[in-house]
PDB file of C-alpha atoms in Angstrom:
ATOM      1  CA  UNK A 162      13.897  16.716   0.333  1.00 90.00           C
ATOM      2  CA  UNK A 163      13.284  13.735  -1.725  1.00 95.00           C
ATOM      3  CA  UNK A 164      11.705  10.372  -0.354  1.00 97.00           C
ATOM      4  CA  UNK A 165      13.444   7.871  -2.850  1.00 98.00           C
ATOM      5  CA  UNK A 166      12.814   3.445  -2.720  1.00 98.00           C
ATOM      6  CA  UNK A 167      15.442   1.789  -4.720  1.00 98.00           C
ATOM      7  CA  UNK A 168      14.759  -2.112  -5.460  1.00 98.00           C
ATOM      8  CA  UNK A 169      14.080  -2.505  -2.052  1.00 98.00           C
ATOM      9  CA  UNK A 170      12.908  -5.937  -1.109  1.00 97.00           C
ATOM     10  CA  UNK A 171      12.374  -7.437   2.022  1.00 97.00           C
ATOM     11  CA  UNK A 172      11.840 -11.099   2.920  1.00 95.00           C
ATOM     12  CA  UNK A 173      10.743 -12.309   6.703  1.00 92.00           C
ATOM     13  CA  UNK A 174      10.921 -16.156   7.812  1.00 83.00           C
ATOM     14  CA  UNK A 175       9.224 -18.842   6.525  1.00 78.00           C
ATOM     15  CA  UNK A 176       9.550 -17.748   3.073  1.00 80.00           C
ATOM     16  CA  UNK A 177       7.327 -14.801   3.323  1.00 90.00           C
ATOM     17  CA  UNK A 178       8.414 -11.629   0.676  1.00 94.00           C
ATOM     18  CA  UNK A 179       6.664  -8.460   1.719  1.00 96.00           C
ATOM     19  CA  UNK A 180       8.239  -6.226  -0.591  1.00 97.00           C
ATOM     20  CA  UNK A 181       9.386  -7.208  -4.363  1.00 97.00           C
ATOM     21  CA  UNK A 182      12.300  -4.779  -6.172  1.00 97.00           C
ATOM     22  CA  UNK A 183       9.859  -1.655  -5.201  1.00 98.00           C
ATOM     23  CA  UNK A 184      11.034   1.408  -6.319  1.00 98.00           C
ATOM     24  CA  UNK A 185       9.340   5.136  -6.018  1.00 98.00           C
ATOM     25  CA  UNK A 186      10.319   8.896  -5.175  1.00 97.00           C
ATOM     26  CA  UNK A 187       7.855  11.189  -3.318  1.00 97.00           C
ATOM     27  CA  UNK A 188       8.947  14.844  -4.776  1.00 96.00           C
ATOM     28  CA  UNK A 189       9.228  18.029  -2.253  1.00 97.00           C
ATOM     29  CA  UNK A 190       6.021  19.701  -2.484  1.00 97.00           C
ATOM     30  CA  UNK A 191       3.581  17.567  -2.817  1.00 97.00           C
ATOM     31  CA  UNK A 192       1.271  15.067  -1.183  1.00 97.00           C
ATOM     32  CA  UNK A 193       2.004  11.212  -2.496  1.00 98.00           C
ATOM     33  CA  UNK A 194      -0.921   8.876  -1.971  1.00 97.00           C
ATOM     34  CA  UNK A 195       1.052   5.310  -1.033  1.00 97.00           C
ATOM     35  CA  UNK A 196      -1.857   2.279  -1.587  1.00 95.00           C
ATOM     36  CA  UNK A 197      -2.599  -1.028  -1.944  1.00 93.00           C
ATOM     37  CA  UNK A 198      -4.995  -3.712  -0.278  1.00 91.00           C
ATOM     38  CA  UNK A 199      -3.902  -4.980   3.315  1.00 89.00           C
ATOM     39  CA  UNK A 200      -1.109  -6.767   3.177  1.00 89.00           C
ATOM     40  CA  UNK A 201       0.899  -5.258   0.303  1.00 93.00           C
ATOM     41  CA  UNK A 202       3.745  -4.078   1.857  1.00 94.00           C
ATOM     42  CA  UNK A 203       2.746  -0.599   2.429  1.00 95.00           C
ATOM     43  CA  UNK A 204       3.259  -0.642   6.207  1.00 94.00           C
ATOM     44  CA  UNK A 205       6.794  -2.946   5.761  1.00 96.00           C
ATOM     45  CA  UNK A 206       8.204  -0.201   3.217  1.00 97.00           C
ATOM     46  CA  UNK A 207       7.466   2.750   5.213  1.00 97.00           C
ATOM     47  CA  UNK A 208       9.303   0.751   8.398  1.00 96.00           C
ATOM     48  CA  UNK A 209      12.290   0.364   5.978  1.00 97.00           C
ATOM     49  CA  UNK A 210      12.168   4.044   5.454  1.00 97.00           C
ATOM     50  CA  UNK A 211      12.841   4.801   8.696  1.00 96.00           C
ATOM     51  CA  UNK A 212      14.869   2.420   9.911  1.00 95.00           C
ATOM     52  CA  UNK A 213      12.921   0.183  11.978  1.00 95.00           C
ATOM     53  CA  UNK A 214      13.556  -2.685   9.828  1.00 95.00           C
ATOM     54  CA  UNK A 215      16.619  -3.865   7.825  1.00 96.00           C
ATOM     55  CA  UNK A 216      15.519  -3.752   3.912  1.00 96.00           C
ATOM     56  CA  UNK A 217      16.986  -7.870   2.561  1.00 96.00           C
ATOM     57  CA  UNK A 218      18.157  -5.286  -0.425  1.00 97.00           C
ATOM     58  CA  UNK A 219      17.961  -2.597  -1.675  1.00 98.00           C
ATOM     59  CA  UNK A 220      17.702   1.362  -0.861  1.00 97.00           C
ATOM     60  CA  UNK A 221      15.411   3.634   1.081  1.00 97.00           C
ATOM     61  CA  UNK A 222      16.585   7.017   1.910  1.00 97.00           C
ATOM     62  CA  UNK A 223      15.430  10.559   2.724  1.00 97.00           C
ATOM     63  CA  UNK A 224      17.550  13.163   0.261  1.00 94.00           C
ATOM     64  CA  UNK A 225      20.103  10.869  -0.794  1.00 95.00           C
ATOM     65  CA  UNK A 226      20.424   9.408   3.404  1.00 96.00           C
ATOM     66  CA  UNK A 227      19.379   6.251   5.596  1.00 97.00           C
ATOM     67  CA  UNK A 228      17.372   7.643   8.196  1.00 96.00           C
ATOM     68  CA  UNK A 229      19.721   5.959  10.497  1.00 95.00           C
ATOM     69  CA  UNK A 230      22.724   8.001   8.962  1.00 96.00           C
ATOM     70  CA  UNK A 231      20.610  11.497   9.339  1.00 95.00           C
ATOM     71  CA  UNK A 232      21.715  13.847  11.888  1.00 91.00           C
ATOM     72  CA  UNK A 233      19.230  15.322  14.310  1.00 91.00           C
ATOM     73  CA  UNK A 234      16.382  13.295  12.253  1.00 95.00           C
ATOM     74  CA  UNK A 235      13.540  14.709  14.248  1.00 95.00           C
ATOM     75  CA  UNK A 236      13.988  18.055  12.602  1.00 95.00           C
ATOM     76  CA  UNK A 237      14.438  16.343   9.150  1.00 96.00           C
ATOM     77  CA  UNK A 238      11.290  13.691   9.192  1.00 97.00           C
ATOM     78  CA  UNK A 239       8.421  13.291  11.239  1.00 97.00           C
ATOM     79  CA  UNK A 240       6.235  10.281  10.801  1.00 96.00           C
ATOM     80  CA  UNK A 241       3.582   8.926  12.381  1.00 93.00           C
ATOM     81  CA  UNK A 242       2.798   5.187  11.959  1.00 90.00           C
ATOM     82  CA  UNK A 243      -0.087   4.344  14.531  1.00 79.00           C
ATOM     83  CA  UNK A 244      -1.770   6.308  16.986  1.00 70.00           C
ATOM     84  CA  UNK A 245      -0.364   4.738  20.467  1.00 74.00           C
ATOM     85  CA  UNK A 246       2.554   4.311  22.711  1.00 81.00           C
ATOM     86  CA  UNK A 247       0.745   7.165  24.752  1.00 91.00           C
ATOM     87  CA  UNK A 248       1.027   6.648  28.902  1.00 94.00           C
ATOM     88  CA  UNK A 249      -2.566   6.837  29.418  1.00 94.00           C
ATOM     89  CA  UNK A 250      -1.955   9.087  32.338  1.00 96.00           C
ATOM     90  CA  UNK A 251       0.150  11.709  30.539  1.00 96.00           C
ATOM     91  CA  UNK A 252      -1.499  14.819  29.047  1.00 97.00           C
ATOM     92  CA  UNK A 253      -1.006  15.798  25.610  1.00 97.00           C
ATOM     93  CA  UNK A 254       1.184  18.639  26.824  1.00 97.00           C
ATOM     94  CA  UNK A 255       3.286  16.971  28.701  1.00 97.00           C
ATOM     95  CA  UNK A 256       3.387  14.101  26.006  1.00 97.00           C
ATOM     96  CA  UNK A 257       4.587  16.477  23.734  1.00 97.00           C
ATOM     97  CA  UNK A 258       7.276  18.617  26.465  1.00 97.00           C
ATOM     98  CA  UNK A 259       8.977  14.859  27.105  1.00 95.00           C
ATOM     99  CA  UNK A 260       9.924  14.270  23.292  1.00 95.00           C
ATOM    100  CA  UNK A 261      10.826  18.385  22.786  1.00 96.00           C
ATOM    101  CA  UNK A 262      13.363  18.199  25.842  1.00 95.00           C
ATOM    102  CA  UNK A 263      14.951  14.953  24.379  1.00 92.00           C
ATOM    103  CA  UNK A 264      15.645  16.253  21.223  1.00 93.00           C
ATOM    104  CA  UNK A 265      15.989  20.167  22.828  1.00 94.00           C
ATOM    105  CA  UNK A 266      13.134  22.128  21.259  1.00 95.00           C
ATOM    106  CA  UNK A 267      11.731  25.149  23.506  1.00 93.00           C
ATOM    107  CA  UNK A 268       8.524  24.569  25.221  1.00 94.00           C
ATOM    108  CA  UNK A 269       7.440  27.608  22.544  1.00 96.00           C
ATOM    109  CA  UNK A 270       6.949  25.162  19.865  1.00 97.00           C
ATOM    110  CA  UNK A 271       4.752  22.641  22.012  1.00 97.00           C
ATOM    111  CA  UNK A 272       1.857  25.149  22.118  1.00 97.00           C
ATOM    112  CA  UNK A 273       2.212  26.117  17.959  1.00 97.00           C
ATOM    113  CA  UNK A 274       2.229  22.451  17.540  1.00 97.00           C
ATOM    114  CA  UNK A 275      -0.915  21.783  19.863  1.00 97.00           C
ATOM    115  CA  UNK A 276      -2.683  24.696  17.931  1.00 96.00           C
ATOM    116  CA  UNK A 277      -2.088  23.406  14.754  1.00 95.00           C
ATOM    117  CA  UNK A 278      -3.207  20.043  15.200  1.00 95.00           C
ATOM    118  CA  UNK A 279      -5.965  21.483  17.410  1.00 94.00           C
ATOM    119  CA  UNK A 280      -5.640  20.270  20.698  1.00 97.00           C
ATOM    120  CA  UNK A 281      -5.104  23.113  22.452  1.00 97.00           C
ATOM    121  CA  UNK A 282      -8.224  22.986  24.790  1.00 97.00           C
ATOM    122  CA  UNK A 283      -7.258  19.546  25.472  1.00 97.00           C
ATOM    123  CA  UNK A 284      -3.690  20.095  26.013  1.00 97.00           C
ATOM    124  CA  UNK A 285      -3.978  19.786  29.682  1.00 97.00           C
ATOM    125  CA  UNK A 286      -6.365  16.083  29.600  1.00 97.00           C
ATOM    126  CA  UNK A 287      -5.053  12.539  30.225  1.00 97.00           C
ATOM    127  CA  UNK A 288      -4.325  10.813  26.874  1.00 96.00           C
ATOM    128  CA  UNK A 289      -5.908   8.039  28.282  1.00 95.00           C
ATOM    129  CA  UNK A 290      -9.470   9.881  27.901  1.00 96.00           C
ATOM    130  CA  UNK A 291      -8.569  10.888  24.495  1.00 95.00           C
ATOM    131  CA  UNK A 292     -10.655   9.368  21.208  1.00 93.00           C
ATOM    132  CA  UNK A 293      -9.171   7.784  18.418  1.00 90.00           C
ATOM    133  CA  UNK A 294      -9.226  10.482  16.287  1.00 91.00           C
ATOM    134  CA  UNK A 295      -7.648  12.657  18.958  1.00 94.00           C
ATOM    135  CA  UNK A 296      -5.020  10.274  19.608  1.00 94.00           C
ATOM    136  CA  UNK A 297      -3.942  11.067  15.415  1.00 93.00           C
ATOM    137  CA  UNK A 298      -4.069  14.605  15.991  1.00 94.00           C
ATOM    138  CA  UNK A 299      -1.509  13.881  18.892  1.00 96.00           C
ATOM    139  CA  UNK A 300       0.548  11.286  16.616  1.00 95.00           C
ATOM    140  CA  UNK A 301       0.706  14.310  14.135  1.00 95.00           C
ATOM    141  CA  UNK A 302       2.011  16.642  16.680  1.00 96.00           C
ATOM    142  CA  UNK A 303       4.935  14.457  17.689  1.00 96.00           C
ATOM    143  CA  UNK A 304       5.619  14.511  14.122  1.00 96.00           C
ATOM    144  CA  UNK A 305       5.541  18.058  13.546  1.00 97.00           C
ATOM    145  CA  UNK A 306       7.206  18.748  16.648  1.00 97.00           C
ATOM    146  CA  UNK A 307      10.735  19.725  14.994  1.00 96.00           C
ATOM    147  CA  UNK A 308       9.337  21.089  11.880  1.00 96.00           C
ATOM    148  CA  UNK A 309      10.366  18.472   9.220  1.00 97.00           C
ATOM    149  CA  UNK A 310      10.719  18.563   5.839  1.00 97.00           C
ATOM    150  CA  UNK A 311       9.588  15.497   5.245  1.00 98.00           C
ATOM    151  CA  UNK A 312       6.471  13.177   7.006  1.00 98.00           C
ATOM    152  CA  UNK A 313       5.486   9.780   6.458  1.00 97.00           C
ATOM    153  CA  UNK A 314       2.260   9.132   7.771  1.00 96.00           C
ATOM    154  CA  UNK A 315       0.319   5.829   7.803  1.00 94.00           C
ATOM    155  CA  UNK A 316      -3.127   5.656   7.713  1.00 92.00           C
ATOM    156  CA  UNK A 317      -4.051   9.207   9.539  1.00 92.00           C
ATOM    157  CA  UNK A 318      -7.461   9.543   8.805  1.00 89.00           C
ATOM    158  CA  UNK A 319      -7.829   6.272  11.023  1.00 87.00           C
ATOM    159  CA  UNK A 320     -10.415   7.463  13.720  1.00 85.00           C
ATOM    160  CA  UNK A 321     -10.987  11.207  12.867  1.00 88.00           C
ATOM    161  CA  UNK A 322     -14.780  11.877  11.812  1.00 89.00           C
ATOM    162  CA  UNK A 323     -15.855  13.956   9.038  1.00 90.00           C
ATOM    163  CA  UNK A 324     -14.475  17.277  10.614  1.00 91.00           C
ATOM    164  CA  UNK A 325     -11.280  16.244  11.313  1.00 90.00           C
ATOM    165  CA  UNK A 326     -10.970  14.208   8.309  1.00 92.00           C
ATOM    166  CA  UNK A 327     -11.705  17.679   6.401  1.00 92.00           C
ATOM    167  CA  UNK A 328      -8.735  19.405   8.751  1.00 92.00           C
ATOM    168  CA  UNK A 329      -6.501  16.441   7.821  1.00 93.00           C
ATOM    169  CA  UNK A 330      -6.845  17.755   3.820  1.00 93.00           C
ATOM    170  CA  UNK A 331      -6.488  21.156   4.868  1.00 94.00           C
ATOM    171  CA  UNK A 332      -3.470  20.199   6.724  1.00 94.00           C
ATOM    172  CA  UNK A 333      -1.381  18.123   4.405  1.00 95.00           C
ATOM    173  CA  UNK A 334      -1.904  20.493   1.822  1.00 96.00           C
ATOM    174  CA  UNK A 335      -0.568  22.866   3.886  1.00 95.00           C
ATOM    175  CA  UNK A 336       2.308  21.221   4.388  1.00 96.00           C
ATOM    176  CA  UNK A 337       2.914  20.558   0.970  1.00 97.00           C
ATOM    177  CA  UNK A 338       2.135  23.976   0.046  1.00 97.00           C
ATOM    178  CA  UNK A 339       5.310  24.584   2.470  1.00 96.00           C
ATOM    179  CA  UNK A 340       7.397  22.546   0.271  1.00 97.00           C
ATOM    180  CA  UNK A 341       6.979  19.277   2.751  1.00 97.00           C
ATOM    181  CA  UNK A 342       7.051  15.629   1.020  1.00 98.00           C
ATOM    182  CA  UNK A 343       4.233  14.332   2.158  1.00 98.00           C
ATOM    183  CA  UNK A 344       4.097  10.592   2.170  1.00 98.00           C
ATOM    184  CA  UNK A 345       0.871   9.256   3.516  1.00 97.00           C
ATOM    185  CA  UNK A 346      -0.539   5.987   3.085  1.00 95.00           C
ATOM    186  CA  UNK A 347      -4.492   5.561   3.581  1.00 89.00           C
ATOM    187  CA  UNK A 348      -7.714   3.224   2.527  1.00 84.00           C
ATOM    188  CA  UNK A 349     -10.342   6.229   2.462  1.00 82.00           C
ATOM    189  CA  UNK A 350      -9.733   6.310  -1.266  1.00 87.00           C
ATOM    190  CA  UNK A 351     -12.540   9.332  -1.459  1.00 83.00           C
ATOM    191  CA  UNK A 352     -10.355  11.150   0.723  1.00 84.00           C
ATOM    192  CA  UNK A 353      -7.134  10.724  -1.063  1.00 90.00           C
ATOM    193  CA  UNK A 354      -9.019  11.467  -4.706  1.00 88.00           C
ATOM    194  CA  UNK A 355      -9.390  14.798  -3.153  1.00 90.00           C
ATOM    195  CA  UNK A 356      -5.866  15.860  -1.550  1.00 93.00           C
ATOM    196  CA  UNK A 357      -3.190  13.838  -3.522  1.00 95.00           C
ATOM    197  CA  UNK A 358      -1.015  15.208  -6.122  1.00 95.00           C
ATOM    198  CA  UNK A 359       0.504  11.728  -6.995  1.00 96.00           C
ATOM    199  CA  UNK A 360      -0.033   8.176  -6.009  1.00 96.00           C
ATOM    200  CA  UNK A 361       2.195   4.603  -5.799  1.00 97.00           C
ATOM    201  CA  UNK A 362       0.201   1.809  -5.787  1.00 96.00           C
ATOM    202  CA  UNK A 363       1.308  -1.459  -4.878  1.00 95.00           C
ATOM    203  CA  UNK A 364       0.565  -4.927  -5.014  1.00 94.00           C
ATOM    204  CA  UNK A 365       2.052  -8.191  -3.266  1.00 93.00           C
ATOM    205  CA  UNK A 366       4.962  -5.901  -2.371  1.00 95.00           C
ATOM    206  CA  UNK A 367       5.416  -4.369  -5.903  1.00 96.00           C
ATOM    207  CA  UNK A 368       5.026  -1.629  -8.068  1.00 97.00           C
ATOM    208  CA  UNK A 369       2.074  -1.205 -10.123  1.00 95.00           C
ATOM    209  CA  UNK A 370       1.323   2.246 -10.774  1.00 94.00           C
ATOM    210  CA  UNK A 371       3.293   5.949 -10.075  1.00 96.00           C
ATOM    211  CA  UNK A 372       2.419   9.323 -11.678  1.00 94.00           C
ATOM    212  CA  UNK A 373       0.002  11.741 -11.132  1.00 93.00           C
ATOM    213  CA  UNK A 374      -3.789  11.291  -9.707  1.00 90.00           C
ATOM    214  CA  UNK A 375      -4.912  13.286 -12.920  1.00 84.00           C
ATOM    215  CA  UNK A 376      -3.054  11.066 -15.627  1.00 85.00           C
ATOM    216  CA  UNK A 377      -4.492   8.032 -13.540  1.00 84.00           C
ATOM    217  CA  UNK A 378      -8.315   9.435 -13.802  1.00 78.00           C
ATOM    218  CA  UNK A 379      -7.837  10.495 -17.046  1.00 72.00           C
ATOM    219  CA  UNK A 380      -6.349   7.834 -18.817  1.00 65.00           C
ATOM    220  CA  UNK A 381      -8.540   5.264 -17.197  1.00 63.00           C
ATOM    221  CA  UNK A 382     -12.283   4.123 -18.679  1.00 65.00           C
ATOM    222  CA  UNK A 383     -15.689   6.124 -18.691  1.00 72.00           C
ATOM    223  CA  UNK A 384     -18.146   4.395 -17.003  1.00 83.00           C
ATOM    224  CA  UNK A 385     -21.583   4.676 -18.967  1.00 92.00           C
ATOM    225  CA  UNK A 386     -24.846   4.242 -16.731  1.00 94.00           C
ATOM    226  CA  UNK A 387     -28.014   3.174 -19.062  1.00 96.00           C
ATOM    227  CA  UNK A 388     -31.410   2.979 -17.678  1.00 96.00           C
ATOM    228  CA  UNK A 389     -34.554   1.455 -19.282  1.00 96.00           C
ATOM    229  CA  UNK A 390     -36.702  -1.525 -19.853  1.00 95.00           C
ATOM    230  CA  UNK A 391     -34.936  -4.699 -20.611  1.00 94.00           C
ATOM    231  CA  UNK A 392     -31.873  -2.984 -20.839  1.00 95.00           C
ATOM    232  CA  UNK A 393     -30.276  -5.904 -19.373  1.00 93.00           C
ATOM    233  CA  UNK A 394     -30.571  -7.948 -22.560  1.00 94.00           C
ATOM    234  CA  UNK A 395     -28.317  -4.798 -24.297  1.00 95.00           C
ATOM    235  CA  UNK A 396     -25.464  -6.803 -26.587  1.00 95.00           C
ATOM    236  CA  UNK A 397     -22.483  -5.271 -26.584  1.00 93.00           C
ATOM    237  CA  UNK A 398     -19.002  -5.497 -27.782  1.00 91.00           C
ATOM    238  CA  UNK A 399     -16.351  -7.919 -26.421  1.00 88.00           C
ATOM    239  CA  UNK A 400     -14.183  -5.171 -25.650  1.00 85.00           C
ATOM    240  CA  UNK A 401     -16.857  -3.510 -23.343  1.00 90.00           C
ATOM    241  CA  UNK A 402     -17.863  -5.047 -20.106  1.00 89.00           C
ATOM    242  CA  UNK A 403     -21.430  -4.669 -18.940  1.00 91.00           C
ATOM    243  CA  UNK A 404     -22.510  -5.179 -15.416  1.00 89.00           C
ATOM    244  CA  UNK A 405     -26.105  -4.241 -14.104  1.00 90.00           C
ATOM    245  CA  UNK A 406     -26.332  -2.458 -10.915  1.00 86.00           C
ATOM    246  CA  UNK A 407     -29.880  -2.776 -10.484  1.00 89.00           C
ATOM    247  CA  UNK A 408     -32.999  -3.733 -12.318  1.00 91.00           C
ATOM    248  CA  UNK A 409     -33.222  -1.638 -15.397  1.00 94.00           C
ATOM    249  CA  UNK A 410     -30.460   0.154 -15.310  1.00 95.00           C
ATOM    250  CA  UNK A 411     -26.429  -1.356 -16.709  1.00 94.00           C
ATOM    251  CA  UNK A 412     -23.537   0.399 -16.044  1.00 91.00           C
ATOM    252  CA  UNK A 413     -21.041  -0.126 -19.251  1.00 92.00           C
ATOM    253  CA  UNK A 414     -17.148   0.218 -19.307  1.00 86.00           C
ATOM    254  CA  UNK A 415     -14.692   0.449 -21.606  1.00 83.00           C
ATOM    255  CA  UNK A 416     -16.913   2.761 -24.456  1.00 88.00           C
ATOM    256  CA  UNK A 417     -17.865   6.798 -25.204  1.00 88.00           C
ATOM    257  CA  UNK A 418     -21.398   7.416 -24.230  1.00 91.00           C
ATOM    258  CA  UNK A 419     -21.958   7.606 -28.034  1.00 93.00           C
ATOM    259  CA  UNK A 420     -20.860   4.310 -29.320  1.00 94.00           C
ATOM    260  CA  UNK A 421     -23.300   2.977 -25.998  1.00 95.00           C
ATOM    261  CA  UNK A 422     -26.191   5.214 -27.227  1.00 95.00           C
ATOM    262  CA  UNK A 423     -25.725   4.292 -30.955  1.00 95.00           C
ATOM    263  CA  UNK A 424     -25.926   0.587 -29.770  1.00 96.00           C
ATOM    264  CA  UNK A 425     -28.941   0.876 -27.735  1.00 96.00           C
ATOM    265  CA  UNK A 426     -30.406   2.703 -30.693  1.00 96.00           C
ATOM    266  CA  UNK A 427     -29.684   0.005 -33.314  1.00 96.00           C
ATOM    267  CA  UNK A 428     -30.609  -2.738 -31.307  1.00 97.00           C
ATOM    268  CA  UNK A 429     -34.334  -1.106 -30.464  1.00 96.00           C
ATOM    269  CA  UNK A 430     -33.923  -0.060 -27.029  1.00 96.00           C
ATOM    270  CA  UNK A 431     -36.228   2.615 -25.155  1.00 96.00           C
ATOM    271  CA  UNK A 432     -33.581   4.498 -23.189  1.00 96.00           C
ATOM    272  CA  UNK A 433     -34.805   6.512 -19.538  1.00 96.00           C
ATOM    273  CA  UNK A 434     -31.356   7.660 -19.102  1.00 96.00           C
ATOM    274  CA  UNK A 435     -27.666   7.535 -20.787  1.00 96.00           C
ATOM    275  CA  UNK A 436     -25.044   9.689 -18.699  1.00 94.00           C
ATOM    276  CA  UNK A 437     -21.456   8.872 -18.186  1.00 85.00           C
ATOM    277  CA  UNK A 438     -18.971   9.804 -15.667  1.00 77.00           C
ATOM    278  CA  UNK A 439     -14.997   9.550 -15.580  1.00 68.00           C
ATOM    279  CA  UNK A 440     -13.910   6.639 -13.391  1.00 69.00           C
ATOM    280  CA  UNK A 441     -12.930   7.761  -9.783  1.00 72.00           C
ATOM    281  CA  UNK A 442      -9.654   6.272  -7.675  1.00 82.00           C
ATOM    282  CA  UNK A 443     -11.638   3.419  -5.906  1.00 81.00           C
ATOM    283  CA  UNK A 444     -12.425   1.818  -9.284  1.00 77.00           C
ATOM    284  CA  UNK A 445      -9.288   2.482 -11.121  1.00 80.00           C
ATOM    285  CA  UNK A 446      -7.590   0.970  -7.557  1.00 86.00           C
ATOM    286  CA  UNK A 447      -9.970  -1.995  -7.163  1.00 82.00           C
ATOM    287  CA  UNK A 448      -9.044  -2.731 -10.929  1.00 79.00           C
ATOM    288  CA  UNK A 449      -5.030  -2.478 -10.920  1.00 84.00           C
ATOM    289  CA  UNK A 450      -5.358  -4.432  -7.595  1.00 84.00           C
ATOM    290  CA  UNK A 451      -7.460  -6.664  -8.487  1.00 74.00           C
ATOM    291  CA  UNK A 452      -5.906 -10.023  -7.770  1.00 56.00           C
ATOM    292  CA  UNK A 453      -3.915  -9.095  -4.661  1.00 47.00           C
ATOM    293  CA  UNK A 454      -7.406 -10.965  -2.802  1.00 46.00           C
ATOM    294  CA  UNK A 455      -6.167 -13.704  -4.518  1.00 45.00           C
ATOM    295  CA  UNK A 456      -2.692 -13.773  -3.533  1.00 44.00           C
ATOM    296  CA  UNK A 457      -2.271 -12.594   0.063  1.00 44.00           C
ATOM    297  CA  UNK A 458      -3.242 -13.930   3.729  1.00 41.00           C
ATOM    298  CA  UNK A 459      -2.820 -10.139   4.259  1.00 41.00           C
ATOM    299  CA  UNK A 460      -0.226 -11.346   6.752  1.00 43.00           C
ATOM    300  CA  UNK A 461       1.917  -8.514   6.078  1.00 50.00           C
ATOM    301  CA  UNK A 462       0.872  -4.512   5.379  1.00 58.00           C
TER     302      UNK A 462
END
């Protein structure tokens, strides 16, 4: 099942537009990085998704479907948008039985789904004990709880330390592997370099890049460190850009590490080091988003 945004926009009072003629698809399969800095309309667009706001225009549907038109949704999409509206005396189990009976799912799937989000030896605690990061793992469960094909998930690695943040990969690759669309939006940037298949970014509520993580990393610029004596003073190029990240040592963009060697050499320099690495996801992020600090109060997410 596809996740598809048609030139959705959506406008609150006072003249504020959080999302501007946006349009993606998250493919079956896969796991879609959805980023941008606060405020971008990230949060906003995955409300209009499912149905807990009214797009101004526009489309946002699950295989061709409103969510509010989708019969028996919990077996069709599970999201998970923040990690609360637990009764702090509750336990996990129970948390879980409550939401199954509702929507009439044996008690049989409760335990799978506290094993696979690993909560099973705290099934029986008060949620009201519970960390952060153990309050996610719970947020997934309700989400997995009638075995969607389809979860939207905002910011999940909120809270979860290195361990869990390690299951979290694990886990939504899984789930893609499974033929889930995954949907998740997150700021650990790292983290998403290293599960993603494909990634929307946004800014001020529109559309700046969509494709894969690969033809984002490669298409984007080297980044050429040079280390030596005075190698601040290095001329280059006005289509190169040239910052230095500590004394004797510049880190170059925008050339191949030979043009940057053959310009040290011709210009005299003693080089301790010339090495160049392909630019990761934070930088090629920071750069397409780079004037959304600019432009929003980050009033809206």
């Amino acid at each position: 099942m596809s996740i598809v945004v048609e030139h959705l926009n959506k406008s609150f009072g006072s003249g504020v537009t959080a999302v501007r003629d946006l349009s993606f698809a998250a493919a079956p399969g896969k796991v879609t990085g959805f980023l941008g800095p606060n405020g971008a309309g990230k949060t906003t667009t995955l409300r209009c998704l499912l149905g807990l706001v009214a797009p101004t225009s526009g489309a946002a549907t699950i295989d061709g479907v409103r969510y509010q038109e989708i019969s028996n949704p919990i077996n069709v999409v599970g999201a998970s948008l923040e990690a609360s509206g637990f009764h702090p005396a509750r336990t996990a189990r129970n948390h879980l039985r409550m939401i199954a009976s509702g929507a009439r799912i044996g008690d049989t799937r409760v335990g799978e789904v506290l094993n696979t989000v690993g909560l099973t030896a705290a099934a029986d605690r008060k949620v009201g004990g519970y960390s952060l990061g153990m309050r996610q793992r719970l947020a997934l469960g309700v989400a997995l709880l009638g075995d969607p094909k389809v979860l939207i998930l905002d910011e999940p690695a909120n809270g979860l330390d290195p361990e869990g943040i390690s299951w979290l990969r694990s886990f939504l690759r899984d789930q893609a592997a499974a033929g889930v669309s995954v949907l998740v939006s997150s700021h650990v940037l790292s983290e998403v370099q290293q599960t993603v298949d494909d990634v929307i970014i946004i800014r001020s509520g529109s559309l700046v890049y969509q494709g894969s993580l690969h033809s984002l990393t490669e298409d984007g610029l080297p980044e050429v460190t040079v280390r030596g004596p005075n190698i601040g003073q290095l001329s280059i190029p006005g289509d190169w850009s040239l910052r230095e990240s500590e004394p004797g040592e510049v880190v170059v963009t925008g050339a191949t590490l030979e043009a940057v060697g053959r310009a040290a050499f011709e210009q005299s320099f003693e080089l301790h080091e010339l090495s160049s690495k392909a630019p990761d996801l934070e930088a090629l992020f920071l750069g397409l988003t780079a004037e959304e600090a600019a432009t929003t109060d980050g009033s809206q997410s």
